[in-house]
């Protein structure tokens, strides 16, 4: 269902340039990419569109090389680019070299945000949600005016992400992340939530007042945002 929705969005994109897709990572996204890759293997139209698209990662850990199995560069390469033969040149990541302010752009827009803007802007932004309501690595308290930058991770995020690492000391404490303003600029956003551990965050996102204490809730102010949740993640939203 979610992958049908994405496949249709991607197939329906018509512009004089390739589509720009903002990518998210995490356990939830793993399944979404698996379905998308399966569909693309059966549909040359979708495979061509995905092959031509430009990809802009939402976030990346500080200090992990692209060869580290827990880096988001590795995640995207293994789950999306390689299976579909997509050129690595089409994939962009936030990093130390592009989080500085963009020269001549005025204000605090980063080089990474300027790259997205120069490419025509993000057409389809994919997103997950953290257990504490974070969006990309915009932790609670992140400003809605924030652009791509280097951020500190909260203890709760470090703990949640430690399941992917063999030792807690290996879990990065910092990351590069698109800002909330960067994400709000996208033409459309699709957020995925799965599992019981996301139920409270999803309730706060969709039922609470949009605010910086739950960064994902700011998306409820976006004109074209869609949420897909499984039953467990949606369990606190039931009205019956
Ligand atoms: C990380 C990512 C987020 C993602 C979150 C949820 O913290 N930076 O972008 O939304 O994980 O991941 P999962 O689906 O594994 O719970």
GROMACS .gro file of C-alpha atoms and ligand atoms in nm:
model
  256
    1UNK     CA    1   0.000   0.000   0.000
    2UNK     CA    2   0.268   0.251   0.103
    3UNK     CA    3   0.494   0.136  -0.178
    4UNK     CA    4   0.200   0.164  -0.427
    5UNK     CA    5   0.154   0.521  -0.314
    6UNK     CA    6   0.524   0.600  -0.356
    7UNK     CA    7   0.552   0.418  -0.688
    8UNK     CA    8   0.255   0.619  -0.822
    9UNK     CA    9   0.399   0.947  -0.694
   10UNK     CA   10   0.728   0.871  -0.864
   11UNK     CA   11   0.571   0.748  -1.187
   12UNK     CA   12   0.337   1.050  -1.202
   13UNK     CA   13   0.620   1.300  -1.166
   14UNK     CA   14   0.645   1.506  -1.480
   15UNK     CA   15   0.880   1.797  -1.509
   16UNK     CA   16   1.161   1.894  -1.738
   17UNK     CA   17   1.413   1.756  -1.492
   18UNK     CA   18   1.464   1.434  -1.293
   19UNK     CA   19   1.277   1.401  -0.966
   20UNK     CA   20   1.452   1.500  -0.643
   21UNK     CA   21   1.384   1.254  -0.362
   22UNK     CA   22   1.474   1.319   0.001
   23UNK     CA   23   1.565   0.988   0.162
   24UNK     CA   24   1.522   0.865   0.517
   25UNK     CA   25   1.678   0.564   0.685
   26UNK     CA   26   1.601   0.338   0.980
   27UNK     CA   27   1.432   0.004   1.034
   28UNK     CA   28   1.094   0.129   0.908
   29UNK     CA   29   1.237   0.256   0.581
   30UNK     CA   30   1.419  -0.069   0.516
   31UNK     CA   31   1.094  -0.245   0.435
   32UNK     CA   32   0.966   0.044   0.225
   33UNK     CA   33   1.279   0.040   0.006
   34UNK     CA   34   1.259  -0.339  -0.025
   35UNK     CA   35   0.906  -0.313  -0.166
   36UNK     CA   36   1.002  -0.025  -0.394
   37UNK     CA   37   1.302  -0.213  -0.531
   38UNK     CA   38   1.085  -0.524  -0.590
   39UNK     CA   39   0.833  -0.317  -0.781
   40UNK     CA   40   1.102  -0.142  -0.984
   41UNK     CA   41   1.239  -0.481  -1.088
   42UNK     CA   42   0.898  -0.556  -1.236
   43UNK     CA   43   0.832  -0.212  -1.386
   44UNK     CA   44   1.080  -0.054  -1.625
   45UNK     CA   45   0.899   0.281  -1.603
   46UNK     CA   46   0.952   0.297  -1.228
   47UNK     CA   47   1.309   0.166  -1.259
   48UNK     CA   48   1.390   0.437  -1.516
   49UNK     CA   49   1.239   0.711  -1.299
   50UNK     CA   50   1.432   0.588  -0.994
   51UNK     CA   51   1.749   0.558  -1.204
   52UNK     CA   52   1.726   0.919  -1.317
   53UNK     CA   53   1.621   1.069  -0.982
   54UNK     CA   54   1.856   1.265  -0.761
   55UNK     CA   55   1.864   1.155  -0.396
   56UNK     CA   56   1.933   1.380  -0.100
   57UNK     CA   57   1.976   1.201   0.233
   58UNK     CA   58   1.804   1.358   0.531
   59UNK     CA   59   2.082   1.280   0.771
   60UNK     CA   60   2.409   1.101   0.841
   61UNK     CA   61   2.610   1.019   1.150
   62UNK     CA   62   2.919   1.225   1.227
   63UNK     CA   63   3.235   1.014   1.223
   64UNK     CA   64   3.118   0.705   1.030
   65UNK     CA   65   3.272   0.652   0.689
   66UNK     CA   66   3.048   0.555   0.398
   67UNK     CA   67   3.182   0.199   0.430
   68UNK     CA   68   3.060   0.159   0.786
   69UNK     CA   69   2.758  -0.076   0.776
   70UNK     CA   70   2.563   0.158   1.007
   71UNK     CA   71   2.632   0.473   0.807
   72UNK     CA   72   2.334   0.604   0.617
   73UNK     CA   73   2.550   0.618   0.301
   74UNK     CA   74   2.598   0.240   0.331
   75UNK     CA   75   2.228   0.188   0.409
   76UNK     CA   76   2.114   0.370   0.095
   77UNK     CA   77   2.381   0.214  -0.125
   78UNK     CA   78   2.292  -0.140  -0.019
   79UNK     CA   79   1.914  -0.105  -0.007
   80UNK     CA   80   1.841   0.120  -0.298
   81UNK     CA   81   2.127   0.228  -0.523
   82UNK     CA   82   2.305  -0.102  -0.575
   83UNK     CA   83   1.997  -0.323  -0.621
   84UNK     CA   84   1.870  -0.087  -0.890
   85UNK     CA   85   2.205   0.002  -1.047
   86UNK     CA   86   2.163   0.370  -0.961
   87UNK     CA   87   2.479   0.577  -1.000
   88UNK     CA   88   2.644   0.691  -0.675
   89UNK     CA   89   2.672   1.032  -0.843
   90UNK     CA   90   2.295   1.070  -0.802
   91UNK     CA   91   2.316   1.038  -0.424
   92UNK     CA   92   2.401   1.329  -0.196
   93UNK     CA   93   2.458   1.337   0.177
   94UNK     CA   94   2.492   1.609   0.436
   95UNK     CA   95   2.846   1.621   0.576
   96UNK     CA   96   3.110   1.850   0.724
   97UNK     CA   97   3.185   1.991   0.378
   98UNK     CA   98   2.833   2.115   0.306
   99UNK     CA   99   2.675   2.221   0.635
  100UNK     CA  100   2.844   2.561   0.638
  101UNK     CA  101   2.645   2.865   0.531
  102UNK     CA  102   2.611   2.887   0.153
  103UNK     CA  103   2.819   3.177   0.024
  104UNK     CA  104   2.609   3.455  -0.121
  105UNK     CA  105   2.276   3.295  -0.027
  106UNK     CA  106   2.210   3.533   0.261
  107UNK     CA  107   2.095   3.420   0.602
  108UNK     CA  108   2.182   3.079   0.735
  109UNK     CA  109   2.091   2.848   0.448
  110UNK     CA  110   2.361   2.581   0.422
  111UNK     CA  111   2.550   2.465   0.116
  112UNK     CA  112   2.347   2.139   0.128
  113UNK     CA  113   2.017   2.331   0.128
  114UNK     CA  114   2.146   2.541  -0.159
  115UNK     CA  115   2.237   2.224  -0.351
  116UNK     CA  116   1.878   2.102  -0.310
  117UNK     CA  117   1.742   2.440  -0.410
  118UNK     CA  118   1.967   2.458  -0.719
  119UNK     CA  119   1.851   2.109  -0.820
  120UNK     CA  120   1.492   2.238  -0.824
  121UNK     CA  121   1.393   2.153  -0.466
  122UNK     CA  122   1.285   1.825  -0.309
  123UNK     CA  123   0.976   1.688  -0.484
  124UNK     CA  124   0.918   1.393  -0.255
  125UNK     CA  125   1.059   1.382   0.096
  126UNK     CA  126   1.047   1.046   0.273
  127UNK     CA  127   1.062   1.049   0.652
  128UNK     CA  128   1.044   0.834   0.961
  129UNK     CA  129   0.977   0.940   1.316
  130UNK     CA  130   1.191   0.890   1.625
  131UNK     CA  131   1.052   0.753   1.950
  132UNK     CA  132   1.092   1.101   2.094
  133UNK     CA  133   0.919   1.263   1.796
  134UNK     CA  134   1.237   1.356   1.613
  135UNK     CA  135   1.228   1.420   1.242
  136UNK     CA  136   1.552   1.325   1.061
  137UNK     CA  137   1.788   1.411   1.348
  138UNK     CA  138   1.600   1.722   1.452
  139UNK     CA  139   1.565   1.644   1.820
  140UNK     CA  140   1.295   1.795   2.044
  141UNK     CA  141   1.365   2.166   2.082
  142UNK     CA  142   1.503   2.206   1.727
  143UNK     CA  143   1.394   2.532   1.574
  144UNK     CA  144   1.140   2.522   1.293
  145UNK     CA  145   1.367   2.773   1.118
  146UNK     CA  146   1.658   2.526   1.118
  147UNK     CA  147   1.852   2.436   0.802
  148UNK     CA  148   2.091   2.147   0.743
  149UNK     CA  149   2.352   2.147   1.018
  150UNK     CA  150   2.556   1.942   1.263
  151UNK     CA  151   2.349   1.836   1.564
  152UNK     CA  152   2.388   1.658   1.900
  153UNK     CA  153   2.176   1.347   1.950
  154UNK     CA  154   1.974   1.305   2.266
  155UNK     CA  155   2.037   1.018   2.501
  156UNK     CA  156   1.704   0.863   2.403
  157UNK     CA  157   1.803   0.860   2.034
  158UNK     CA  158   2.148   0.721   2.110
  159UNK     CA  159   1.979   0.446   2.313
  160UNK     CA  160   1.720   0.373   2.042
  161UNK     CA  161   1.990   0.353   1.773
  162UNK     CA  162   2.226   0.143   1.985
  163UNK     CA  163   2.036  -0.168   1.873
  164UNK     CA  164   2.216  -0.140   1.538
  165UNK     CA  165   2.565  -0.130   1.692
  166UNK     CA  166   2.755  -0.409   1.867
  167UNK     CA  167   2.868  -0.185   2.155
  168UNK     CA  168   2.698   0.124   2.306
  169UNK     CA  169   3.027   0.318   2.291
  170UNK     CA  170   3.021   0.289   1.911
  171UNK     CA  171   2.692   0.477   1.872
  172UNK     CA  172   2.760   0.825   1.733
  173UNK     CA  173   2.655   1.116   1.953
  174UNK     CA  174   2.637   1.366   1.668
  175UNK     CA  175   2.491   1.376   1.320
  176UNK     CA  176   2.438   1.599   1.018
  177UNK     CA  177   2.072   1.658   0.960
  178UNK     CA  178   1.843   1.847   0.725
  179UNK     CA  179   1.669   2.110   0.932
  180UNK     CA  180   1.298   2.145   0.990
  181UNK     CA  181   1.290   2.440   0.748
  182UNK     CA  182   1.472   2.226   0.488
  183UNK     CA  183   1.210   1.951   0.521
  184UNK     CA  184   0.915   2.192   0.521
  185UNK     CA  185   1.038   2.328   0.187
  186UNK     CA  186   0.977   1.994   0.013
  187UNK     CA  187   0.687   1.984  -0.232
  188UNK     CA  188   0.546   1.675  -0.060
  189UNK     CA  189   0.640   1.471   0.246
  190UNK     CA  190   0.550   1.110   0.327
  191UNK     CA  191   0.618   0.990   0.681
  192UNK     CA  192   0.620   0.623   0.784
  193UNK     CA  193   0.575   0.492   1.137
  194UNK     CA  194   0.580   0.131   1.244
  195UNK     CA  195   0.573  -0.057   1.571
  196UNK     CA  196   0.443  -0.004   1.923
  197UNK     CA  197   0.742   0.209   2.016
  198UNK     CA  198   0.622   0.482   1.780
  199UNK     CA  199   0.265   0.497   1.913
  200UNK     CA  200   0.325   0.778   2.161
  201UNK     CA  201   0.534   0.982   1.916
  202UNK     CA  202   0.265   0.947   1.649
  203UNK     CA  203  -0.007   1.049   1.893
  204UNK     CA  204   0.195   1.357   1.992
  205UNK     CA  205   0.262   1.435   1.628
  206UNK     CA  206  -0.098   1.411   1.510
  207UNK     CA  207  -0.303   1.492   1.817
  208UNK     CA  208  -0.089   1.751   1.993
  209UNK     CA  209  -0.041   2.115   1.909
  210UNK     CA  210   0.233   2.145   1.643
  211UNK     CA  211   0.547   2.252   1.823
  212UNK     CA  212   0.919   2.215   1.855
  213UNK     CA  213   0.891   1.973   2.149
  214UNK     CA  214   0.775   1.715   1.891
  215UNK     CA  215   0.956   1.812   1.567
  216UNK     CA  216   0.751   1.572   1.351
  217UNK     CA  217   0.435   1.758   1.455
  218UNK     CA  218   0.548   2.059   1.250
  219UNK     CA  219   0.470   1.848   0.943
  220UNK     CA  220   0.099   1.882   1.023
  221UNK     CA  221   0.144   2.242   0.901
  222UNK     CA  222   0.281   2.122   0.566
  223UNK     CA  223   0.031   2.156   0.278
  224UNK     CA  224   0.111   1.813   0.129
  225UNK     CA  225   0.215   1.568   0.400
  226UNK     CA  226   0.092   1.207   0.423
  227UNK     CA  227   0.141   0.962   0.710
  228UNK     CA  228   0.147   0.583   0.678
  229UNK     CA  229   0.133   0.391   1.005
  230UNK     CA  230   0.091   0.026   1.089
  231UNK     CA  231  -0.169  -0.079   1.348
  232UNK     CA  232   0.077  -0.077   1.634
  233UNK     CA  233   0.210   0.269   1.563
  234UNK     CA  234  -0.147   0.394   1.517
  235UNK     CA  235  -0.277   0.220   1.831
  236UNK     CA  236  -0.311   0.541   2.035
  237UNK     CA  237  -0.502   0.715   1.755
  238UNK     CA  238  -0.799   0.481   1.763
  239UNK     CA  239  -1.127   0.646   1.848
  240UNK     CA  240  -1.324   0.328   1.913
  241LIG     C1  241   1.688   0.752   1.294
  241LIG     C2  242   1.684   0.845   1.176
  241LIG     C3  243   1.547   0.901   1.156
  241LIG     C4  244   1.443   0.790   1.157
  241LIG     C5  245   1.450   0.717   1.287
  241LIG     C6  246   1.350   0.605   1.301
  241LIG     O1  247   1.693   0.820   1.415
  241LIG     N1  248   1.773   0.953   1.186
  241LIG     O2  249   1.543   0.972   1.033
  241LIG     O3  250   1.317   0.846   1.139
  241LIG     O4  251   1.581   0.662   1.297
  241LIG     O5  252   1.405   0.484   1.267
  241LIG     P1  253   1.338   0.343   1.288
  241LIG     O6  254   1.249   0.324   1.174
  241LIG     O7  255   1.455   0.248   1.287
  241LIG     O8  256   1.270   0.345   1.418
   0.00000   0.00000   0.00000
